[in-house]
Amino acid sequence: MIDITVCIGSTCHVKGSKQVLEQLKNLISLNRLAGKVNLHGTFCLGNCQQGVSVTIDGEVYSVHPDTVNEFFTKEVLSKVRK
Ligand code: FES
């Protein structure tokens, strides 16, 4: 099980954290990963400049609504399939 958190702090919210969260939720369901990925929101991760901040097992990544697909394929699928 991998743990993904999306920052829903105010700066990341303005940068589209809600869309990022929704898109990740859809991608997890499309790829039938509900039992393998735990997705939830979190407060400010101290990475506001680079937001939207997303963590995978504690490691911080910067994701934008336009780069969610790429992030999911590159970072999430690769870890789930290990
Ligand atoms: S508001 Fe998201 S890292 Fe600060």
PDB file of C-alpha atoms and ligand atoms in Angstrom, residues 7-13 42-49 51-53, ligand 1:
ATOM      1  CA  CYS A   7      -1.804  19.462   0.035  1.00  0.00           C
ATOM      2  CA  ILE A   8      -5.060  21.346   0.427  1.00  0.00           C
ATOM      3  CA  GLY A   9      -3.452  24.349   2.109  1.00  0.00           C
ATOM      4  CA  SER A  10      -4.435  27.764   0.749  1.00  0.00           C
ATOM      5  CA  THR A  11      -1.531  28.275  -1.672  1.00  0.00           C
ATOM      6  CA  CYS A  12      -1.882  24.829  -3.196  1.00  0.00           C
ATOM      7  CA  HIS A  13      -5.645  25.245  -3.290  1.00  0.00           C
ATOM      8  CA  THR A  42      -3.205  17.184   4.058  1.00  0.00           C
ATOM      9  CA  PHE A  43      -2.438  20.664   5.291  1.00  0.00           C
ATOM     10  CA  CYS A  44       0.495  22.825   4.180  1.00  0.00           C
ATOM     11  CA  LEU A  45       3.633  20.800   3.520  1.00  0.00           C
ATOM     12  CA  GLY A  46       5.937  23.816   3.544  1.00  0.00           C
ATOM     13  CA  ASN A  47       6.501  23.564  -0.218  1.00  0.00           C
ATOM     14  CA  CYS A  48       4.013  26.271  -1.233  1.00  0.00           C
ATOM     15  CA  GLN A  49       6.271  27.877  -3.877  1.00  0.00           C
ATOM     16  CA  GLY A  51       2.758  23.616  -5.237  1.00  0.00           C
ATOM     17  CA  VAL A  52       0.604  21.769  -5.767  1.00  0.00           C
ATOM     18  CA  SER A  53       2.507  19.652  -3.259  1.00  0.00           C
TER      19      SER A  53
HETATM   20  S1  FES B   1      -0.077  25.323   0.886  1.00  0.00           S
HETATM   21 FE1  FES B   1       0.614  23.477  -0.043  1.00  0.00          FE
HETATM   22  S2  FES B   1       2.666  23.344   0.561  1.00  0.00           S
HETATM   23 FE2  FES B   1       1.957  25.093   1.545  1.00  0.00          FE
END
